[in-house]
Structure formats: structure tokens, C-alpha cells
Short mmCIF file of C-alpha atoms and ligand atoms in Angstrom, two decimals:
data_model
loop_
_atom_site.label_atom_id
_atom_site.label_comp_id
_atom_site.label_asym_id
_atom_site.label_seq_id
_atom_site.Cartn_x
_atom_site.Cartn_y
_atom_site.Cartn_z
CA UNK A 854 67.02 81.80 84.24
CA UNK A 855 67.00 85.15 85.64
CA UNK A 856 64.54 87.84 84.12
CA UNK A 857 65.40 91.66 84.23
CA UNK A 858 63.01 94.61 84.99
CA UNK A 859 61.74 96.43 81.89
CA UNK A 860 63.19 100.26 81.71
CA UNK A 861 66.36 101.93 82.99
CA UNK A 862 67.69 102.02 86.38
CA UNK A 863 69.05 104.98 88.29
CA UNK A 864 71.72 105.38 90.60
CA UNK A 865 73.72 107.89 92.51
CA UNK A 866 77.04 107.05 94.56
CA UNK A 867 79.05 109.83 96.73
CA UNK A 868 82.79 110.82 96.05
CA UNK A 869 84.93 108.97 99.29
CA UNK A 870 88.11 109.97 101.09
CA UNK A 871 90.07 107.62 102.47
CA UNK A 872 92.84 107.29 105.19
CA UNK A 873 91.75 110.76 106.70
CA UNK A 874 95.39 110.52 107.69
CA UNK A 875 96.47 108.06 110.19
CA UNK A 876 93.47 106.04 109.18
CA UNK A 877 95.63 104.20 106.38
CA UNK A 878 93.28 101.53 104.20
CA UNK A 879 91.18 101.17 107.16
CA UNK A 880 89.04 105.44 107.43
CA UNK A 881 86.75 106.54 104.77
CA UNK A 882 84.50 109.23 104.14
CA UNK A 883 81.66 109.95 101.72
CA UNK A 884 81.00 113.14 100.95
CA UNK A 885 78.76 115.43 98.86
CA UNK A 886 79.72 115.28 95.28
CA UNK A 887 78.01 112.10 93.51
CA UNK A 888 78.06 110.44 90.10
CA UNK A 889 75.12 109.33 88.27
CA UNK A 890 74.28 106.60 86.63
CA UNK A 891 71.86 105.01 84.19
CA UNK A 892 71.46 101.48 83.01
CA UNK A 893 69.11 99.38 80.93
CA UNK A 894 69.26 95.72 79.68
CA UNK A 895 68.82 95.86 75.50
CA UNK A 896 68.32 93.12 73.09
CA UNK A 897 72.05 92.82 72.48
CA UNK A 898 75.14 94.73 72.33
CA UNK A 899 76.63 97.21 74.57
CA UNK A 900 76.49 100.93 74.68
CA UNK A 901 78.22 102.86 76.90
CA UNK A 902 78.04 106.69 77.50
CA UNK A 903 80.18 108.60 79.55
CA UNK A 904 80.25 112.50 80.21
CA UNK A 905 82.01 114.98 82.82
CA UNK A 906 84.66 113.58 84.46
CA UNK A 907 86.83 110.99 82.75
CA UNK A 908 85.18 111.16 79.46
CA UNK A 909 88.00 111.58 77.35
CA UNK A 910 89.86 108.36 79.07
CA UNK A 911 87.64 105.68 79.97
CA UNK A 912 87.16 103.27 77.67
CA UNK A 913 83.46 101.94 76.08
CA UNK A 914 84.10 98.58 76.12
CA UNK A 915 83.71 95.50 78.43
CA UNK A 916 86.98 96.78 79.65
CA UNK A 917 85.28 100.03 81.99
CA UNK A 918 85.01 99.50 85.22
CA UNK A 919 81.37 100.07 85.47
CA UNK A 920 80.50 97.32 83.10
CA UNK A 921 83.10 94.95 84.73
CA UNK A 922 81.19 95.29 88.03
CA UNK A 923 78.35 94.70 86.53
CA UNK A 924 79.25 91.83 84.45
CA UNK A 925 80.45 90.54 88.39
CA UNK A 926 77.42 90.71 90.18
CA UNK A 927 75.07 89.38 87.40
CA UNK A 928 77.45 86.64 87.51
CA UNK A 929 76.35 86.11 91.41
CA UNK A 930 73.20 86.19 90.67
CA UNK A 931 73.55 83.67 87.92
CA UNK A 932 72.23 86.44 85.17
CA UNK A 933 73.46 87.16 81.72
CA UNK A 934 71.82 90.10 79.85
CA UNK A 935 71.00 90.15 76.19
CA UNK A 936 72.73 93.47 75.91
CA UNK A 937 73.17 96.50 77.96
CA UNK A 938 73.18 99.93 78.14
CA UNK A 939 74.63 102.30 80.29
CA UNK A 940 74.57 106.35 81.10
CA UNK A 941 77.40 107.78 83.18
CA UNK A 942 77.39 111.54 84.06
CA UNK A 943 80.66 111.68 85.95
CA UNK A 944 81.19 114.68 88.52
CA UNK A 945 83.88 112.93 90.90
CA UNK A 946 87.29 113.36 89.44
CA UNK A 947 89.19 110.58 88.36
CA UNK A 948 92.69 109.74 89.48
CA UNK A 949 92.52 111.79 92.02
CA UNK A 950 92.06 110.34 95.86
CA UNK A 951 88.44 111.31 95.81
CA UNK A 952 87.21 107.35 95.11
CA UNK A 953 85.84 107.61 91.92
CA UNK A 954 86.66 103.82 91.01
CA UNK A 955 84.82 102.77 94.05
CA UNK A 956 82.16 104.98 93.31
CA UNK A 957 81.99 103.22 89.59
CA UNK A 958 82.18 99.84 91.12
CA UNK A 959 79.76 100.51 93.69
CA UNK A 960 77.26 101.65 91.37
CA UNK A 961 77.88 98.82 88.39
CA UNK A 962 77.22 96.40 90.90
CA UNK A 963 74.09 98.21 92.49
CA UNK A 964 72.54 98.31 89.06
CA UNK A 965 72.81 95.17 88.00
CA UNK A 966 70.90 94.07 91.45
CA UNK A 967 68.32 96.48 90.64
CA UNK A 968 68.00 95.34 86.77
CA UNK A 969 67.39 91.72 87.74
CA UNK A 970 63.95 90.49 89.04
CA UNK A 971 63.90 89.65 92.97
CA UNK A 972 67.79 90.60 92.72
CA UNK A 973 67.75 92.02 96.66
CA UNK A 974 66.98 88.06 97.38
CA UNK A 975 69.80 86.79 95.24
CA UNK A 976 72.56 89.46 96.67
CA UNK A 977 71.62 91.08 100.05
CA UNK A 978 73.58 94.47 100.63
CA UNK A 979 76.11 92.72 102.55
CA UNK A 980 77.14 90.25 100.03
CA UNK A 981 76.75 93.31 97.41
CA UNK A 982 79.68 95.05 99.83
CA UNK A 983 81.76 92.03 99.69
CA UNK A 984 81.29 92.01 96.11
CA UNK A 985 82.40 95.39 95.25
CA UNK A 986 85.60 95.05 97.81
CA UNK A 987 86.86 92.18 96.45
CA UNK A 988 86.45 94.21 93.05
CA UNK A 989 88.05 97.14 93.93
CA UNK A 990 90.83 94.85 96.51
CA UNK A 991 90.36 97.23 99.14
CA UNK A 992 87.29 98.52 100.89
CA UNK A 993 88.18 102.09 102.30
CA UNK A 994 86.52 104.01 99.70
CA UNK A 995 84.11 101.17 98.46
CA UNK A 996 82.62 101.19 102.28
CA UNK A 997 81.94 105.00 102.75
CA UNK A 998 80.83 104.69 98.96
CA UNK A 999 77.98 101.90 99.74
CA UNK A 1000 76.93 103.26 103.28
CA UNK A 1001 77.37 106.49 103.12
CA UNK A 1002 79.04 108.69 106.22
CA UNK A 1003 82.00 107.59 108.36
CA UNK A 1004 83.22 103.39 107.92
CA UNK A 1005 86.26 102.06 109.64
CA UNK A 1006 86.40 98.79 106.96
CA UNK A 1007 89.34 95.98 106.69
CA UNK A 1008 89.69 92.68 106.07
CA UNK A 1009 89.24 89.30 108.93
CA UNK A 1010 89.85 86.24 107.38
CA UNK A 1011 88.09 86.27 104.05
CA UNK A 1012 85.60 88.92 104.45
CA UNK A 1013 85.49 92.18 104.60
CA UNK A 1014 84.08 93.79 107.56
CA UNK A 1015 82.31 97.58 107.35
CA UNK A 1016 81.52 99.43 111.14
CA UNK A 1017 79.81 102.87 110.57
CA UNK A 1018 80.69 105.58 113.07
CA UNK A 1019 79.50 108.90 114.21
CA UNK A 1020 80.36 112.15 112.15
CA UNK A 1021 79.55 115.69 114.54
CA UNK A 1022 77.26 117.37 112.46
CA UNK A 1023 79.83 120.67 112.58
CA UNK A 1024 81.88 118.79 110.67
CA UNK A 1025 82.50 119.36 106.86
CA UNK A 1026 85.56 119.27 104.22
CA UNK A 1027 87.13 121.39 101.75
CA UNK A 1028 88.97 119.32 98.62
CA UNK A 1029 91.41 120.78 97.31
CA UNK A 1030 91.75 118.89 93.92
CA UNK A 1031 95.31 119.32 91.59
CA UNK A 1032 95.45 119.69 87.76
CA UNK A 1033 96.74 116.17 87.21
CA UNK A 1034 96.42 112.82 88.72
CA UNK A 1035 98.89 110.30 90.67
CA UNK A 1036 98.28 106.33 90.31
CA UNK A 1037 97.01 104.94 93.34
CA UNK A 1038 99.84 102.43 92.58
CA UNK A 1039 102.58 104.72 91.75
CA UNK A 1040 101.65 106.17 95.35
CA UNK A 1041 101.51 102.72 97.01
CA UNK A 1042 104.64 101.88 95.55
CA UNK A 1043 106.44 104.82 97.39
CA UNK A 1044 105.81 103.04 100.90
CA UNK A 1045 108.20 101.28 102.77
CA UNK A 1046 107.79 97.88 103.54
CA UNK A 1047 108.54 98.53 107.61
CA UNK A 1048 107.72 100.89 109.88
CA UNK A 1049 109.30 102.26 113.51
CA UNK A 1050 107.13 100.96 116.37
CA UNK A 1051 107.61 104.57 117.90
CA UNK A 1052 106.00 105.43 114.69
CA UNK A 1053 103.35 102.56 114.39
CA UNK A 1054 102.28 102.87 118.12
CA UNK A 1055 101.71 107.06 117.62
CA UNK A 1056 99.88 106.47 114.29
CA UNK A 1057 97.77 104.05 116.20
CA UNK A 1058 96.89 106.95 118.81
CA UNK A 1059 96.03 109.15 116.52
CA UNK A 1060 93.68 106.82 114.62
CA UNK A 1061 91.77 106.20 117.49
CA UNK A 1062 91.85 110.28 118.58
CA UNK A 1063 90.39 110.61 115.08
CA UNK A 1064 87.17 108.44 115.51
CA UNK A 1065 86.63 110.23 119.04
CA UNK A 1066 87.30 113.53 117.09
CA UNK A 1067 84.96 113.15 114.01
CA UNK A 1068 82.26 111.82 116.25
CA UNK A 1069 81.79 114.97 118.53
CA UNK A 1070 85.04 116.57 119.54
CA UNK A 1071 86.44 118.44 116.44
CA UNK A 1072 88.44 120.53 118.17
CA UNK A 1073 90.58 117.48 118.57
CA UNK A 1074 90.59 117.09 114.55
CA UNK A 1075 94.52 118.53 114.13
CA UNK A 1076 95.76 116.83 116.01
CA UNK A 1077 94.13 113.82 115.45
CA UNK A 1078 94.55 113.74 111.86
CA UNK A 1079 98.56 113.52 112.30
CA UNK A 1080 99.72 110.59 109.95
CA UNK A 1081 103.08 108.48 110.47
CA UNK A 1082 102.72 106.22 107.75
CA UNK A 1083 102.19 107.25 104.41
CA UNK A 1084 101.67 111.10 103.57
CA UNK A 1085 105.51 112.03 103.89
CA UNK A 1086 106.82 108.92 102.11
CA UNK A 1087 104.35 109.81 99.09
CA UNK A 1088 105.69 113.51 98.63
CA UNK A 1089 107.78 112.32 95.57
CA UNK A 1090 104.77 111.92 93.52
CA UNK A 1091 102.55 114.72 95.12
CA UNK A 1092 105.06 117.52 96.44
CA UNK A 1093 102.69 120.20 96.03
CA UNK A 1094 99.97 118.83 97.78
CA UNK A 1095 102.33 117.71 101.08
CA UNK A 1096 103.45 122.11 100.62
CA UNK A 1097 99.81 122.86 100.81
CA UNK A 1098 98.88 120.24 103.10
CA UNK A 1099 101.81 121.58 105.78
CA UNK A 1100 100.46 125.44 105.39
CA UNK A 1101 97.45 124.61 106.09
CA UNK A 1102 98.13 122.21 109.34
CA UNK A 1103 100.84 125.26 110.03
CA UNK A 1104 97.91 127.63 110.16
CA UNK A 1105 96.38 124.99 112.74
CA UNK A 1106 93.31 123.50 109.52
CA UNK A 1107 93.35 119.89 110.00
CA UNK A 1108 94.75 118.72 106.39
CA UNK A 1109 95.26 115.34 104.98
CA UNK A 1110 95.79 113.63 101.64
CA UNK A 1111 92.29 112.34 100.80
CA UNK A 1112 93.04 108.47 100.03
CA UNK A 1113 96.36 107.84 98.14
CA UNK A 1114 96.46 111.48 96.88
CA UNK A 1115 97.16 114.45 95.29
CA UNK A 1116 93.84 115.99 96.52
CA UNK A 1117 94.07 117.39 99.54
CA UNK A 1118 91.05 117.49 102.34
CA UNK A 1119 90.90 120.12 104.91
CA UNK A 1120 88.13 119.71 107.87
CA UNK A 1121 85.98 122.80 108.41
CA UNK A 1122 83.15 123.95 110.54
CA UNK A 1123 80.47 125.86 109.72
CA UNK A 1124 82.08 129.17 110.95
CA UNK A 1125 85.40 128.59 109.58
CA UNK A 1126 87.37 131.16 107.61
CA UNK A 1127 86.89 131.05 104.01
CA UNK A 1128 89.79 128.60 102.63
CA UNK A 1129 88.53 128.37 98.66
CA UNK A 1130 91.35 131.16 98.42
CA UNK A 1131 94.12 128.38 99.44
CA UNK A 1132 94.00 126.41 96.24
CA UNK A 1133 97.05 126.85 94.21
CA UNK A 1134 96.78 128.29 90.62
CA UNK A 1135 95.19 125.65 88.30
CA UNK A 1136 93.40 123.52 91.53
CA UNK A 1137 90.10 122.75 91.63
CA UNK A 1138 88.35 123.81 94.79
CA UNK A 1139 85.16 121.86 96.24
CA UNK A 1140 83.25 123.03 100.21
CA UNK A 1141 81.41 119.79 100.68
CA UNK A 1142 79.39 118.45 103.36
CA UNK A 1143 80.15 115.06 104.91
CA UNK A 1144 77.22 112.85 102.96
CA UNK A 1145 75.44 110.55 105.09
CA UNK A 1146 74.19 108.68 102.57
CA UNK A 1147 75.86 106.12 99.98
CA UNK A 1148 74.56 104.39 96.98
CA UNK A 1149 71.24 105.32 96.29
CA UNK A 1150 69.30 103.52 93.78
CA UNK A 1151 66.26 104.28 91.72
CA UNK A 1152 65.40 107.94 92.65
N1 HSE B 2627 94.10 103.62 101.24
C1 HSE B 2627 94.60 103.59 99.89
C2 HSE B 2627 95.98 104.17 99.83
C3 HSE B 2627 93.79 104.37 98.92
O1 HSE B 2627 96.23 105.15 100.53
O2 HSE B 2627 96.80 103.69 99.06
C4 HSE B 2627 92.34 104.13 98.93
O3 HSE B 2627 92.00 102.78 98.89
#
């Protein structure tokens, strides 16, 4: 029977974009806006509270996402807690492309390895990774979320793979975050089910410019960020971020839609013109760094 360390755990997990544009379910990218989160195992019961960012929508039951990952890696590890409790101070918004549902199941499964005794021996990081991918289906933002920094991630066979690459330190992002959010499944569901191979074979290019670019020639980074696969076909449900995205590429600022949208992500350097004054009326506006580091647990 497992036994559980006395006294809350802490974690912290980073915000993620993925795709990056032609980087579709495969790029991701943590960067420097992270959630925190506290969790404790009680006598019984479960109490959940949230604040910031999705507090008014996610539910307190065995139903949010948090607790669900939990529930799945004390599973692994053959645990059942009396009770729990658990803290979430939310800063990464929610339906928005920026991975916060990654970022919750990468931390509900990172604390319920830390709350169990000798829990590192029962799930090492990599099973932990496969864990929270299978969770979350898809590991673009759940990769970037657990190890922080650049991850190319898919799927061979039945595991997930993860491959860290380099990120030029003049590299950095501005988000550019709308009013209201788009399903990641409404936005899936606006993609066609075949693609030109003129099309596939440029995307392809591109993807590969991209890891060349991020890793230490960012001048390369608009052109490299050009996307043939899902960006245009999602403008339905995002219109006003593909306007803003366009503006900004036409005022040569490499622009995406960070993971299946409507936040926009512009690359930036150090030196680059203030672009806070870009965000439409209403929009949200975020200069972040590109975070090198993912879940952290316990500080
Ligand atoms: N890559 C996904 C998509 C979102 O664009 O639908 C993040 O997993």
C-alpha cells in the first residue's frame, strides 16, 4: 500500500504554444507565464480551489482536469488517497491556444508523484510524459509543458516520443490573446481531411527551416514560420486573429496562431519595435520570454 508525504506539494508548469506554424501537432514552446499549484492528501473528501484564470468555469469536482490527472497517475503507482486537496492559482488563459489543459495535466500528474512516498521509483519522468500525453491525446503542448523550451514530440508506435531542441537566446514572443475562446475541437474540425503534396512537401520545408531558425538563425523566422496546413482553413472560427496575424507577417513580424488558436504569437528580439500597441481593442497583450524550464515541483 502506498504511503503519501505529510504536507502540501508545490508546483509550477509554463503556458505552451504549439504548431509555431508549419509545425502542426508535432512544435511546441513553453514560455514564461506559469500556473501554480498546491496539493495535499486529507483524511477524506475533496476540496478544490481555483482562482485567476478559469475560475468561474472549471468545475470542483472529480470532473477537473487537474484532479483527473491526478486520480491517473496515483492509479500507476497503485495509490489511492484518503482525500485530497488542491490549490490552483491560474495565470495561463483557458481556451485559448496558450496550453493551459496541458499545463493542468502536467501538473496533476506531477503532484501526485511528488505526494506519494518513493513515487520518482514508481513513475520515472518518462513514463510521467507518457502519462500526461495519453491524457491530454496529443503531446505538443504537454511536451514543452514537462521539459520546458523547444520539443518536436509525436507519436511511433505506442509511445510518445519528446526531442528537445535549441532556442537562440535572441529569441522571445509576444501573445496576443482575444476576448473569447475557440474549442480546440471546433478548430480541428475546420481541417480538411487531404492535403496538396505541393502543399504538404512546402509545409515540410518550412518545418525544418523553423528548427534551423529558432536554434540560431532568427532572421530566417518569417519565413520559416509560413504554414500550409491549418491557419487559413481555421479563419472561420478565428477571423480576427488570421487579420492580425497577416499585418503583422505583412509588416515582415514572424506571426502564427499559437496551437489551435485564437491567440496569436509574434517572435521578437530583444531590439524589436514595441508591438504591445498591435493588440486589437479588448486583447490581452503578454512580452514573454521563451522558458527553458517546464514543470517544476516543490519550490
Ligand atoms: N496542435 C493542436 C492543433 C493543438 O492545432 O489542433 C495543440 O495540441
Amino acid at each position: 500500500m502506498a504511503t503519501y508525504i505529510s504536507g502540501p506539494v508545490r508546483v509550477t508548469v509554463p503556458a505552451t504554444s504549439a504548431n509555431l506554424g508549419p509545425g502542426f501537432d508535432a512544435f511546441g514552446l513553453a514560455l514564461s507565464m506559469r500556473d501554480t499549484l498546491v496539493a495535499e492528501v486529507a483524511d477524506g473528501g475533496l476540496r478544490i480551489e481555483v482562482r485567476g484564470a478559469g475560475a468561474d468555469d472549471v468545475p470542483r469536482d472529480e470532473s477537473h482536469l487537474v484532479v483527473r490527472s491526478m486520480r491517473a497517475a496515483f492509479a500507476a503507482m497503485g495509490a489511492e488517497p484518503p482525500g485530497l486537496a488542491l490549490r490552483c492559482n491560474n495565470v495561463i488563459p483557458h481556451g485559448r491556444g496558450l496550453g493551459s489543459s496541458s499545463a493542468a495535466i502536467v501538473a496533476g500528474v506531477s503532484l501526485a508523484r511528488a505526494l506519494v512516498a518513493g513515487g520518482q521509483l514508481l513513475l520515472d519522468d518518462e513514463a510521467l510524459f507518457q502519462l500526461a500525453a495519453d491524457i491530454e491525446g496529443h503531446p505538443d503542448n504537454v511536451a514543452p509543458a514537462f521539459y520546458g523550451g523547444f520539443v518536436i514530440s509525436g507519436r511511433e508506435g505506442d509511445e510518445w516520443y519528446a526531442v528537445s531542441a535549441g532556442v537562440d537566446p535572441r529569441v522571445s514572443a509576444v501573445v496576443f490573446v482575444p476576448p473569447t475562446p475557440v474549442e480546440t475541437k471546433v478548430a480541428r474540425g475546420l481541417l480538411p481531411d487531404l492535403v496538396a503534396h505541393a502543399d504538404a512537401a512546402a509545409n515540410s520545408g518550412r518545418a525544418a527551416l523553423l528548427v534551423a531558425a529558432l536554434a540560431g538563425r532568427p532572421e530566417h523566422l518569417l519565413v520559416a514560420t509560413r504554414d500550409y496546413l491549418h491557419q487559413e482553413q481555421r479563419e472561420p472560427a478565428m477571423p480576427e486573429s488570421l487579420a492580425l496575424m497577416h499585418a503583422l507577417r505583412a509588416d515582415g513580424v514572424a506571426a502564427v496562431i499559437s496551437g489551435a488558436g485564437p491567440t496569436v504569437l509574434a517572435f521578437t528580439g530583444r531590439s524589436a519595435p514595441d508591438l504591445t500597441t498591435r493588440a486589437p481593442q479588448g486583447w490581452a497583450c503578454h512580452a514573454l520570454d521563451i522558458e527553458p524550464t517546464g514543470v517544476v515541483v516543490g519550490e
